[in-house]
GROMACS .gro file of C-alpha atoms in nm:
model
  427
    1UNK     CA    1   0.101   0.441  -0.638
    2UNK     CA    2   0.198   0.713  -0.903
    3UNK     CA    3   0.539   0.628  -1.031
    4UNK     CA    4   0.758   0.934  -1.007
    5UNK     CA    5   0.993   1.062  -1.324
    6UNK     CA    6   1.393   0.969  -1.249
    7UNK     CA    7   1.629   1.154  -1.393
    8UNK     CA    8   1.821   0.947  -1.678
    9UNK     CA    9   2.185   0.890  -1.632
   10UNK     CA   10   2.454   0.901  -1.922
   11UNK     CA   11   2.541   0.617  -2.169
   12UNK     CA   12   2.826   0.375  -2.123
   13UNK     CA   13   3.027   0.249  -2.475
   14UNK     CA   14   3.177  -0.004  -2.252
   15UNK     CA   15   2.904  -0.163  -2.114
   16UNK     CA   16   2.702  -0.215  -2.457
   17UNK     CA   17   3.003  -0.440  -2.612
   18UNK     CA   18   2.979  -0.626  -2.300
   19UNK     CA   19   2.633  -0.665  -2.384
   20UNK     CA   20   2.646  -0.800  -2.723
   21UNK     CA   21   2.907  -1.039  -2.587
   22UNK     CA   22   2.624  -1.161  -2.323
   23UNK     CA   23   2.414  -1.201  -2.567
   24UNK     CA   24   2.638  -1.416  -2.782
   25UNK     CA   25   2.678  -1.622  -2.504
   26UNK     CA   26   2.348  -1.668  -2.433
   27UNK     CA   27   2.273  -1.755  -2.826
   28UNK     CA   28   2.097  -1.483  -2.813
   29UNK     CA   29   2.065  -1.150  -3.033
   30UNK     CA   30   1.851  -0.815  -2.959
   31UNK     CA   31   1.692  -0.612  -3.259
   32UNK     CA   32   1.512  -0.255  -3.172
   33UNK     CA   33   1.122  -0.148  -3.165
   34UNK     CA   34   1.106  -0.387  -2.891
   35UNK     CA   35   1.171  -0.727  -3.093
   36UNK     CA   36   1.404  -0.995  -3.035
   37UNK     CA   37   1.512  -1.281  -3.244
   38UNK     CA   38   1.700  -1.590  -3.184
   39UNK     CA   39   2.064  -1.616  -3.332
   40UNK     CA   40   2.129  -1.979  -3.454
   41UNK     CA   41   1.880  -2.283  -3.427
   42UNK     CA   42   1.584  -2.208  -3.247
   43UNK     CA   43   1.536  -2.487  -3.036
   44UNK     CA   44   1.821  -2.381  -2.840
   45UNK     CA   45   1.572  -2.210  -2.623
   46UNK     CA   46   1.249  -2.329  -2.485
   47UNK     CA   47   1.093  -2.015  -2.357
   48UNK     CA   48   1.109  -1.914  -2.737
   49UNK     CA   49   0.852  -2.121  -2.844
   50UNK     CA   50   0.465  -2.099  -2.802
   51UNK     CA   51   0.282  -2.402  -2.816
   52UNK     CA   52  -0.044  -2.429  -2.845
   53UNK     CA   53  -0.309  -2.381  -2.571
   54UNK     CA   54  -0.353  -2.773  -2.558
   55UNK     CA   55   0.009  -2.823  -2.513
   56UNK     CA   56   0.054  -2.596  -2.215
   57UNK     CA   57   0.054  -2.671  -1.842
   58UNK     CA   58   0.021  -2.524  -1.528
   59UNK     CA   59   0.372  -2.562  -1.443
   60UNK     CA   60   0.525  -2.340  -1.753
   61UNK     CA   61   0.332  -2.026  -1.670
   62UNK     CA   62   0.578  -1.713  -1.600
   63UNK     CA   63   0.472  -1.437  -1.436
   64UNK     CA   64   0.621  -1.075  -1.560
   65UNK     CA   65   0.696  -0.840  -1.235
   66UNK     CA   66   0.740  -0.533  -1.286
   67UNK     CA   67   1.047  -0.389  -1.083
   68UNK     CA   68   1.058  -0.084  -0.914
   69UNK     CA   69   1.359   0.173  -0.805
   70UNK     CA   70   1.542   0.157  -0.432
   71UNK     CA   71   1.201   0.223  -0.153
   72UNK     CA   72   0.978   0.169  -0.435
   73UNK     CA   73   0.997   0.534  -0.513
   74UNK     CA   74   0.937   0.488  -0.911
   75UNK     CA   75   0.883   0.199  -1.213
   76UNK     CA   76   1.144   0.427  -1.422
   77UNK     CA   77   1.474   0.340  -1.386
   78UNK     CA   78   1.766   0.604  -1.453
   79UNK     CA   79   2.026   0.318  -1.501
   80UNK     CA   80   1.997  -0.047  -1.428
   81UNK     CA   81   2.316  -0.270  -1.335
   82UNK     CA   82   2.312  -0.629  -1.358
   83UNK     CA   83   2.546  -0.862  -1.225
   84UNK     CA   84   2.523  -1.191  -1.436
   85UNK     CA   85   2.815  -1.494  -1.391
   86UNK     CA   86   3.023  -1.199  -1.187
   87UNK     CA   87   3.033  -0.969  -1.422
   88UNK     CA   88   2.853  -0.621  -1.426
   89UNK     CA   89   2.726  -0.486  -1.660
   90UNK     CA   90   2.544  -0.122  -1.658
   91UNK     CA   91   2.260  -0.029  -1.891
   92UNK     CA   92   2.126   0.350  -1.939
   93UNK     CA   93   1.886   0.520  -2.146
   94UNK     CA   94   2.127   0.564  -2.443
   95UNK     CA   95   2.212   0.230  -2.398
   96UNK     CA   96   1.901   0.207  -2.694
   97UNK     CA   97   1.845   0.329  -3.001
   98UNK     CA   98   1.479   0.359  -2.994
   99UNK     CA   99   1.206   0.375  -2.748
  100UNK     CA  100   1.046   0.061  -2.735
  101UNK     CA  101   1.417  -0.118  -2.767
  102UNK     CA  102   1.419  -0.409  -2.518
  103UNK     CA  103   1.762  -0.627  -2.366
  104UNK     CA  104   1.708  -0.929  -2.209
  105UNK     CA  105   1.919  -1.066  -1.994
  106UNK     CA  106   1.896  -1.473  -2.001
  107UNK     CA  107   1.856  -1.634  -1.668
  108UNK     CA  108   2.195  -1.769  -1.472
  109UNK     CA  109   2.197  -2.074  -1.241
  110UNK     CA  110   2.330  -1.834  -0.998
  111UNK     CA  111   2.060  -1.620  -1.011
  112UNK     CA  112   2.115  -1.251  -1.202
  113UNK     CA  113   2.207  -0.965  -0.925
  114UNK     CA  114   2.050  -0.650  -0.989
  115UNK     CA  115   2.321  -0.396  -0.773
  116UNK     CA  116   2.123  -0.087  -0.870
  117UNK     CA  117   1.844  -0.162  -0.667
  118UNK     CA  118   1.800  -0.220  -0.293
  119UNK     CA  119   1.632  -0.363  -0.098
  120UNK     CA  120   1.577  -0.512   0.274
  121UNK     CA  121   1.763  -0.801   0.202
  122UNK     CA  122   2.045  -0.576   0.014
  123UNK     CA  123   2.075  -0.580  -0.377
  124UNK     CA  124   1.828  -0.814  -0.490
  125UNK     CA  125   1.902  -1.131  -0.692
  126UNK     CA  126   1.623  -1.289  -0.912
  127UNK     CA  127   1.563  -1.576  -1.111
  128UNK     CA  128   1.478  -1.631  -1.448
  129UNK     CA  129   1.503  -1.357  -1.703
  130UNK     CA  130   1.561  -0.972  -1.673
  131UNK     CA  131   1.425  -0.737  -1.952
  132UNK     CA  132   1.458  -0.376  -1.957
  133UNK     CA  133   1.266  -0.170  -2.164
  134UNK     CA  134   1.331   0.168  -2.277
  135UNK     CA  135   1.067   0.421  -2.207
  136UNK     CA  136   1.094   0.802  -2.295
  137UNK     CA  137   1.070   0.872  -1.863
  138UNK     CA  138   1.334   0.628  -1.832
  139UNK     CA  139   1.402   0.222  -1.772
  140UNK     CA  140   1.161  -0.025  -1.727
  141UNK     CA  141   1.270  -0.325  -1.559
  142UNK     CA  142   1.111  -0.679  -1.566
  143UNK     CA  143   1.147  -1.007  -1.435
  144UNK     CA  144   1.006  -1.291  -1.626
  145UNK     CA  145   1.016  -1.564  -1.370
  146UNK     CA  146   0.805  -1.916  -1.349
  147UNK     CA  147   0.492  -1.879  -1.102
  148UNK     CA  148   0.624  -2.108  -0.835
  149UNK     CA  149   0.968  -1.968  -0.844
  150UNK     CA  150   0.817  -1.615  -0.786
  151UNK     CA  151   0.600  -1.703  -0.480
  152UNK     CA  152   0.939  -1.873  -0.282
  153UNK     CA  153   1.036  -1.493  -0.321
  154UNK     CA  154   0.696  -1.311  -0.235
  155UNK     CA  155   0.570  -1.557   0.083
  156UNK     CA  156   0.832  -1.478   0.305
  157UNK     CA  157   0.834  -1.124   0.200
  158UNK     CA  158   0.465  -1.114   0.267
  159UNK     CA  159   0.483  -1.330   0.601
  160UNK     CA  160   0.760  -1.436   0.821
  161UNK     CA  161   0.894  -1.755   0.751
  162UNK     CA  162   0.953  -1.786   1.101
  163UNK     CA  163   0.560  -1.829   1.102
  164UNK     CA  164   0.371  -2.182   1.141
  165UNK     CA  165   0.378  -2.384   0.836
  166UNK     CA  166  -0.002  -2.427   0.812
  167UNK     CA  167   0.020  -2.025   0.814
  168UNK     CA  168   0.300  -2.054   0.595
  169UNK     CA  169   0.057  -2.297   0.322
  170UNK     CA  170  -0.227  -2.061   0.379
  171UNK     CA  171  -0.028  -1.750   0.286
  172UNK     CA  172   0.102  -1.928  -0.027
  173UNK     CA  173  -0.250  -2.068  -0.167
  174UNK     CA  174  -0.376  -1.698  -0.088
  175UNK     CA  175  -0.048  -1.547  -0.270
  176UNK     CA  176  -0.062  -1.800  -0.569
  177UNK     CA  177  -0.483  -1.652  -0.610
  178UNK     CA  178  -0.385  -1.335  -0.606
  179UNK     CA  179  -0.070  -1.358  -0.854
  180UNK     CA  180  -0.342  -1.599  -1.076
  181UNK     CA  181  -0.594  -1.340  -1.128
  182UNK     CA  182  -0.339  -1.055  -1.184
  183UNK     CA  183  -0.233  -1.229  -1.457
  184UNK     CA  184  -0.585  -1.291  -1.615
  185UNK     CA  185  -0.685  -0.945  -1.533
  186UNK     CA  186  -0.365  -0.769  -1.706
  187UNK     CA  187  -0.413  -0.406  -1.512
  188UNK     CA  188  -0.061  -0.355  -1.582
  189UNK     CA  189  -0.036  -0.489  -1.969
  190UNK     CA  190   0.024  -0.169  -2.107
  191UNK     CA  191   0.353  -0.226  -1.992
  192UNK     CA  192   0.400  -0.539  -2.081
  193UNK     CA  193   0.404  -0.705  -1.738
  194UNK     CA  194   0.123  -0.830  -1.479
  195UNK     CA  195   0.245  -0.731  -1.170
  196UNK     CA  196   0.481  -0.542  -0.986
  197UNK     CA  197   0.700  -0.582  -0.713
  198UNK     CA  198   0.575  -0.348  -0.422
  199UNK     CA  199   0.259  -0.380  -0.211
  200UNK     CA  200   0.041  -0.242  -0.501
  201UNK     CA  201   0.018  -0.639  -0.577
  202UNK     CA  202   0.264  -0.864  -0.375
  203UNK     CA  203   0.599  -0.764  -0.187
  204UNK     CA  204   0.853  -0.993  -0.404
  205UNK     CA  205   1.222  -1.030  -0.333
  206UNK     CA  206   1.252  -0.784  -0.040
  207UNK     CA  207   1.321  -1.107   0.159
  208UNK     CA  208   1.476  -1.359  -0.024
  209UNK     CA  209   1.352  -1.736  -0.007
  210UNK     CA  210   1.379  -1.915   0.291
  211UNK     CA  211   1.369  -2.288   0.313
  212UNK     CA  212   1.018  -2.255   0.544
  213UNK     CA  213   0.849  -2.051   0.329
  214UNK     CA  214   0.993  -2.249  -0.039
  215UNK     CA  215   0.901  -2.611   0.133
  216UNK     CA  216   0.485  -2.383   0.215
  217UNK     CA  217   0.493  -2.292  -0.161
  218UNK     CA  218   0.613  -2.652  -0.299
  219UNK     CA  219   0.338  -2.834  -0.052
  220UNK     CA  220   0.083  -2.620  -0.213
  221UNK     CA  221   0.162  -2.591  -0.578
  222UNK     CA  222  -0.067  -2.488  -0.773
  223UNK     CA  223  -0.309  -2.446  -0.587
  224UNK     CA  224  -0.593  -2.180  -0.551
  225UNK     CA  225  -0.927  -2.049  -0.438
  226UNK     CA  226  -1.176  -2.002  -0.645
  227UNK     CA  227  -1.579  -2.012  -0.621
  228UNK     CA  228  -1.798  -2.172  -0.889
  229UNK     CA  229  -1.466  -2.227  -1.091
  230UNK     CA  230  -1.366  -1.897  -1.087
  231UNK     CA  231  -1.064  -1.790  -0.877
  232UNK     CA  232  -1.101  -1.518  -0.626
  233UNK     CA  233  -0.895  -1.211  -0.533
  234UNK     CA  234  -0.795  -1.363  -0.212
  235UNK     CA  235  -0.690  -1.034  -0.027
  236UNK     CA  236  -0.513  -1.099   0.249
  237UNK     CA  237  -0.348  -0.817   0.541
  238UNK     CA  238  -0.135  -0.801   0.902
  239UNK     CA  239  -0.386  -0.828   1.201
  240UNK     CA  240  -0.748  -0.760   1.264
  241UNK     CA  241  -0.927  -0.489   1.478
  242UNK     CA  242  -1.146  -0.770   1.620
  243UNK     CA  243  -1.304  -0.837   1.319
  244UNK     CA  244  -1.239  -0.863   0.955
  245UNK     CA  245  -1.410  -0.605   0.654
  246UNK     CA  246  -1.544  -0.698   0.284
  247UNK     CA  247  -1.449  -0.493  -0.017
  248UNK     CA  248  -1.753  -0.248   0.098
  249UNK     CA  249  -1.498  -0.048   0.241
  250UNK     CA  250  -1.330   0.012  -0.101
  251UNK     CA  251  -1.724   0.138  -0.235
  252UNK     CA  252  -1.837  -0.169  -0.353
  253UNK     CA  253  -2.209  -0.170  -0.361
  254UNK     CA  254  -2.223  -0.536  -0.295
  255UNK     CA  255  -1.968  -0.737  -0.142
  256UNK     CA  256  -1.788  -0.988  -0.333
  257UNK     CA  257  -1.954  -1.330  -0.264
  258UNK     CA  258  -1.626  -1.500  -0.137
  259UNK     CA  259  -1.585  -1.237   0.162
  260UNK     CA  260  -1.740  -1.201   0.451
  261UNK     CA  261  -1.711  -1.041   0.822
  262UNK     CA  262  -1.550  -1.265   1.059
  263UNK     CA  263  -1.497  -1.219   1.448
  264UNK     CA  264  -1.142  -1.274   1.447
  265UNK     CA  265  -0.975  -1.296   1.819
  266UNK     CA  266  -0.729  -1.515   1.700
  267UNK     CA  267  -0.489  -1.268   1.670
  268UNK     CA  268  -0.654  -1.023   1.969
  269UNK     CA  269  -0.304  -1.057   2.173
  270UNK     CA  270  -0.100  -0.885   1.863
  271UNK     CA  271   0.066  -0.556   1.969
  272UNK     CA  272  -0.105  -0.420   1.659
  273UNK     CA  273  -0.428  -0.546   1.761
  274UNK     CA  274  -0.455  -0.211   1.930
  275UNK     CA  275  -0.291   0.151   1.902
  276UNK     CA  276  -0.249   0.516   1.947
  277UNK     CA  277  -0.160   0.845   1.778
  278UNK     CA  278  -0.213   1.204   1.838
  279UNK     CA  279  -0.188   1.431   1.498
  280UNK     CA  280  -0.122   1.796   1.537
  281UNK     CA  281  -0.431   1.997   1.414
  282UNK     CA  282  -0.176   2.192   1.192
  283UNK     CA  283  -0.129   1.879   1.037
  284UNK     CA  284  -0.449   1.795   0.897
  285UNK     CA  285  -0.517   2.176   0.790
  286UNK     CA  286  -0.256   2.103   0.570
  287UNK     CA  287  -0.402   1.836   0.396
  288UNK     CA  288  -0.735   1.969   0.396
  289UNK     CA  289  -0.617   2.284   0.199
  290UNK     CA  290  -0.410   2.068  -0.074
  291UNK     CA  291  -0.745   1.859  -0.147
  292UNK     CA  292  -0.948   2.188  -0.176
  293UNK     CA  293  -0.681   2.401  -0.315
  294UNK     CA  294  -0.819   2.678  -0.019
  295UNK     CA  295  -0.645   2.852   0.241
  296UNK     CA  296  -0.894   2.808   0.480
  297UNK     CA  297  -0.878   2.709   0.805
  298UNK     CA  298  -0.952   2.322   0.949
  299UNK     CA  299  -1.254   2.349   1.159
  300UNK     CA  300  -1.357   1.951   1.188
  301UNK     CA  301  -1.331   1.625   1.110
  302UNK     CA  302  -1.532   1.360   1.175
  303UNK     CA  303  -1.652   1.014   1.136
  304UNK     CA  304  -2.016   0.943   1.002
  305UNK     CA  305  -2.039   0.636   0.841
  306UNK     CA  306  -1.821   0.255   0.979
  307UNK     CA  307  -1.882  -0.085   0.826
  308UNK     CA  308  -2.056  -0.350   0.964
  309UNK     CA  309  -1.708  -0.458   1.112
  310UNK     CA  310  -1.606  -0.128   1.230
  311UNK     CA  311  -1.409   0.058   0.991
  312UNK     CA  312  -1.434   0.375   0.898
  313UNK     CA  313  -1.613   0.462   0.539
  314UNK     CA  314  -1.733   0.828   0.600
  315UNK     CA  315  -1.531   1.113   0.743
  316UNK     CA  316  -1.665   1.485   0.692
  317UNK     CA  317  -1.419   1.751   0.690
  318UNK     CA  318  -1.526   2.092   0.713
  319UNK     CA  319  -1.279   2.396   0.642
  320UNK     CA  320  -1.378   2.804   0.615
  321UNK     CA  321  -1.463   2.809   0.284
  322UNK     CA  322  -1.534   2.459   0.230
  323UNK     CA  323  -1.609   2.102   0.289
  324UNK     CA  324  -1.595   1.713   0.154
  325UNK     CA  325  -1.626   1.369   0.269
  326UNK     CA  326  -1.395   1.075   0.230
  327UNK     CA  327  -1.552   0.780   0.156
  328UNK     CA  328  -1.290   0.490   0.092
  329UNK     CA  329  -1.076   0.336   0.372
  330UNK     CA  330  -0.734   0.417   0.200
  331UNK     CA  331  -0.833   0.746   0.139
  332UNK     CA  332  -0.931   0.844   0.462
  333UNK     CA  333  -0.592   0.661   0.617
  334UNK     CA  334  -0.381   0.855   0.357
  335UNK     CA  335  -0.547   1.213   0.506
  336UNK     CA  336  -0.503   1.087   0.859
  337UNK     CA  337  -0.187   1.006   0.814
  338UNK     CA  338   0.116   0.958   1.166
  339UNK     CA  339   0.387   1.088   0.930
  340UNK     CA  340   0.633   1.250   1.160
  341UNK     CA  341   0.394   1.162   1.478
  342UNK     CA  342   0.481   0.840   1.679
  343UNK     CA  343   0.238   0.523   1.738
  344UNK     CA  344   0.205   0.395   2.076
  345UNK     CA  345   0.096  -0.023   2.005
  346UNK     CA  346  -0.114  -0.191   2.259
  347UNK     CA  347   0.233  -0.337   2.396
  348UNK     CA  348   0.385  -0.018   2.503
  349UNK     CA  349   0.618  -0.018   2.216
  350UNK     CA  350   0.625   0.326   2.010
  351UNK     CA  351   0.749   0.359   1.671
  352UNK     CA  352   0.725   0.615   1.356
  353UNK     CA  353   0.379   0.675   1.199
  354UNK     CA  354   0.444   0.661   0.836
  355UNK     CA  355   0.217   0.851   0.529
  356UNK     CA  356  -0.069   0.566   0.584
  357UNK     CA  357  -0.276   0.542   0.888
  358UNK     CA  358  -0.239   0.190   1.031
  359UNK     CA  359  -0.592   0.131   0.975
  360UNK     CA  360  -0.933   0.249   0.934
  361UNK     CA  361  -1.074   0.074   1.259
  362UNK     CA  362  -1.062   0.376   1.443
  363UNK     CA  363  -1.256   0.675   1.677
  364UNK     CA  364  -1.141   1.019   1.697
  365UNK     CA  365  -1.096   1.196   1.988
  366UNK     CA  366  -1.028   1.578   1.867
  367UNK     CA  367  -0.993   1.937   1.986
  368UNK     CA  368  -0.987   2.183   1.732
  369UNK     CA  369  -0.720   2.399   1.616
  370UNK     CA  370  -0.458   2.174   1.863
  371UNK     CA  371  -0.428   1.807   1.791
  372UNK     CA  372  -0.665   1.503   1.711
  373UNK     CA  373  -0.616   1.176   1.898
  374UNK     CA  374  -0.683   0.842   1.717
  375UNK     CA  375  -0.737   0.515   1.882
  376UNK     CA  376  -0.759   0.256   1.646
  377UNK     CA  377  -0.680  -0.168   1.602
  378UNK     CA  378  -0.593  -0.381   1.351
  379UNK     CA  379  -0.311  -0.308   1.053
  380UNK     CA  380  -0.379  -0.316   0.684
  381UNK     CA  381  -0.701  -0.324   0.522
  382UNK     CA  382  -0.909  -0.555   0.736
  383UNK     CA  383  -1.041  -0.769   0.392
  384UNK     CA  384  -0.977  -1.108   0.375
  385UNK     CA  385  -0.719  -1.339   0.530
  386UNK     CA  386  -0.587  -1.186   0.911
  387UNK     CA  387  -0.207  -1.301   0.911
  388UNK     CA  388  -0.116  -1.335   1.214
  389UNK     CA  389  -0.494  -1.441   1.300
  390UNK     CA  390  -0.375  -1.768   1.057
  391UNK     CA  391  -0.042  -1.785   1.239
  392UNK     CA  392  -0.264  -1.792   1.560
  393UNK     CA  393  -0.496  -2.078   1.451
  394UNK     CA  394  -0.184  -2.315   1.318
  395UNK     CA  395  -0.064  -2.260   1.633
  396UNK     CA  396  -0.403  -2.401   1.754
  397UNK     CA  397  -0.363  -2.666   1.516
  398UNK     CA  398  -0.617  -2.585   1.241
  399UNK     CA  399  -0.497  -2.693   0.887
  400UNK     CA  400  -0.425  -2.440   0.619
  401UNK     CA  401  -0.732  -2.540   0.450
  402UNK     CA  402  -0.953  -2.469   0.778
  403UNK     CA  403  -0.786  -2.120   0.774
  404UNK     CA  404  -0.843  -2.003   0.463
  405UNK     CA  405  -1.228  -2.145   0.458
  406UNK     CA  406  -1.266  -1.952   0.805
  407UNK     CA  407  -1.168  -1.640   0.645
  408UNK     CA  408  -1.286  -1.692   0.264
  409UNK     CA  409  -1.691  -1.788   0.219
  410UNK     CA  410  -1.810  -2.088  -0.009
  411UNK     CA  411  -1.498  -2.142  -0.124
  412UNK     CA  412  -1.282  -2.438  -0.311
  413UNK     CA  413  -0.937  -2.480  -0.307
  414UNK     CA  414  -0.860  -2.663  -0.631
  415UNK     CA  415  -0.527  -2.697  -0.856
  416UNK     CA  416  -0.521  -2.470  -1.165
  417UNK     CA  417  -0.445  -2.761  -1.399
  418UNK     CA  418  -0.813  -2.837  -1.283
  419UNK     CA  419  -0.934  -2.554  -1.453
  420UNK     CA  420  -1.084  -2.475  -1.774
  421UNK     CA  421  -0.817  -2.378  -2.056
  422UNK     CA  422  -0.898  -2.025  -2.121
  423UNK     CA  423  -0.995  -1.971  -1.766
  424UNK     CA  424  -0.625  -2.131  -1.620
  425UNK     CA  425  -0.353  -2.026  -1.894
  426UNK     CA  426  -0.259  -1.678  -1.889
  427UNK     CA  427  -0.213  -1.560  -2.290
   0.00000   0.00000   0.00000
């Protein structure tokens, strides 16, 4: 996702006293260009220190998320209000002196309330420590938050926690992976953090912890897959078209050796496992002449190449006065996008298509210059770990660890402590 620009909001007097009063509390005392010092003794605060490699552990890793505006419409925030011990306080771009300037908020047994965000569970309340960053396009906001703590908050975002527990375990080991190698990999450490908080990583805090999903996380900590030591990216999605995909369908030449294609019919009763939509022609000319940057008309589209599990990886679309191919599963669901068309699931039930085709396990069924008709199964990406499959096979009474070796190839689930030093501790 692109983040889009918000528009900053005006500067509150008010609310920076209240801030340097926070921070006295806190023992705490900010200094601009982004640096922060301790007021008072030092050892006042543990998360100050930085011990040597040798002296760290598994358990003191924090994760930094990255948290986005209301719908996760943008990382830049025009104004961020905290609620912290009851009181608000409101922070804005002139809040700062500098670009660069950061203001942490210290963590609050209570959890700190962030009231300028929402999201499905209403304004979100996190734990451990808020920063926010100024940035000339506005405010960037980050949670620094212990590992463990942040999966209670991304599982049952991620899954239902009304879900089996073995489903439950299976979605945290695969969540815990996937956080692990985000932080080794650092795509997002030009700004400062390794994650953030939409489905461009991990959902985190739309739901807030349940007591299922927290009791799948603590029965699993710290553990992870990994193959020949290494840990995986253990992709995981909502329901299978029959059958699950590799990260071909992204253009990888080879697949990764941890994924494979599975028959899945676990999950073949899902009302997802099967839909319908009919686009209007009109709407797909549309498209077709922003990716050109023509005016000519739509005169085809159509599938050429699927994977060996069925999804699409080739559609041709041919206009008047030009033509191109879409080769990448999201790409092709983005330009066969439902938005503003409704989805019939294999059910009966019918909802609103959103900007992102359900999947790309689909045939097209089309008449030129009136509408296209898509039948298709499965939702999400098709790689890796089938949800509600895993739901399906606890039910069935498979453990969490046959689950995740049914959907993952020659793999080990293994505790992170277990792991080589430079390989386990994210610097």
């Amino acid at each position: 996702m692109t983040a889009t620009l918000d528009q900053a909001a005006l500067a509150c007097l008010k609310e920076k006293e209240e801030y340097f009063r926070l921070m006295e509390e806190s023992g705490k005392e900010k200094t601009s260009a982004g640096k922060e010092v301790m007021a008072g003794n030092a050892d006042t605060s543990a998360e100050n220190k930085k011990p040597e490699l040798k002296e760290s552990h598994y358990m003191d890793r924090k994760i930094r998320v990255l948290l986005m505006t209301t719908d996760y419409q943008s990382y830049f925030h025009p104004s961020v209000t905290v609620v912290r011990n009851g009181k608000e306080h409101v922070y804005t771009p002139e809040t700062f002196k500098v670009p660069g300037e950061k203001i942490k908020v210290p963590a609050h047994r209570d959890g700190l309330q962030v009231s300028s965000v929402q999201r499905q569970c209403g304004n979100p309340v996190y734990q451990g420590n808020l920063e926010i960053v100024k940035n000339p396009e506005g405010l960037l906001l980050i949670n620094e938050v212990p590992l463990e703590t942040y999966l209670e908050a991304v599982v049952p975002s991620e899954m239902p926690a009304s879900y089996e527990k073995e489903a439950l375990k299976a979605q945290a080991v695969c969540a815990r992976t996937y956080a692990w190698k985000q932080m080794q990999e650092g795509r997002l450490k030009e700004l400062g953090v390794d994650v953030d908080d939409s489905v461009n990583f991990q959902v985190y805090q739309n739901i807030s912890p349940q007591k299922a999903s927290s009791e799948a996380v603590n029965e699993t900590r710290g553990k992870i897959l990994c193959q020949n030591g290494e840990p995986i990216q253990a992709y995981y999605f909502s329901t299978s078209a029959g059958a699950t995909s590799t990260d071909e369908i992204w253009g990888a030449q080879q697949p990764a050796p941890y994924l494979k294609s599975v028959i899945c019919k676990f999950d073949s009763k899902q009302p997802w496992s099967y839909w319908e939509t009919v686009i209007p022609w009109e709407n797909l000319e549309k498209r077709a002449q922003e990716l050109t940057g023509t005016e000519g008309k739509l005169l085809s589209a159509a599938v050429t190449e699927k994977s060996e599990s069925g999804a699409v990886t080739g559609l041709q679309v041919v206009t008047e006065e030009s033509s191109f191919m879409l080769e990448e599963e999201y790409a092709i669901r983005q330009f066969l996008s439902p938005a503003g068309c409704m989805i019939t699931e294999g059910d009966g039930t019918k909802i609103q298509g959103s900007t992102l085709l359900p999947s790309a396990y689909i045939t097209l069924d089309t008449e030129p210059g009136n509408y296209v008709r898509i039948s298709g199964g499965g939702y999400g990406h098709g790689v890796g770990m089938s949800q509600n499959g895993a739901n399906e096979m606890a039910k069935e009474g498979y453990s969490f660890e046959e689950i995740l070796n049914y959907f993952f190839y020659n793999i080990e689930i293994t505790d992170c402590s277990l792991q080589e030093k430079g390989q386990c501790l994210s610097q």
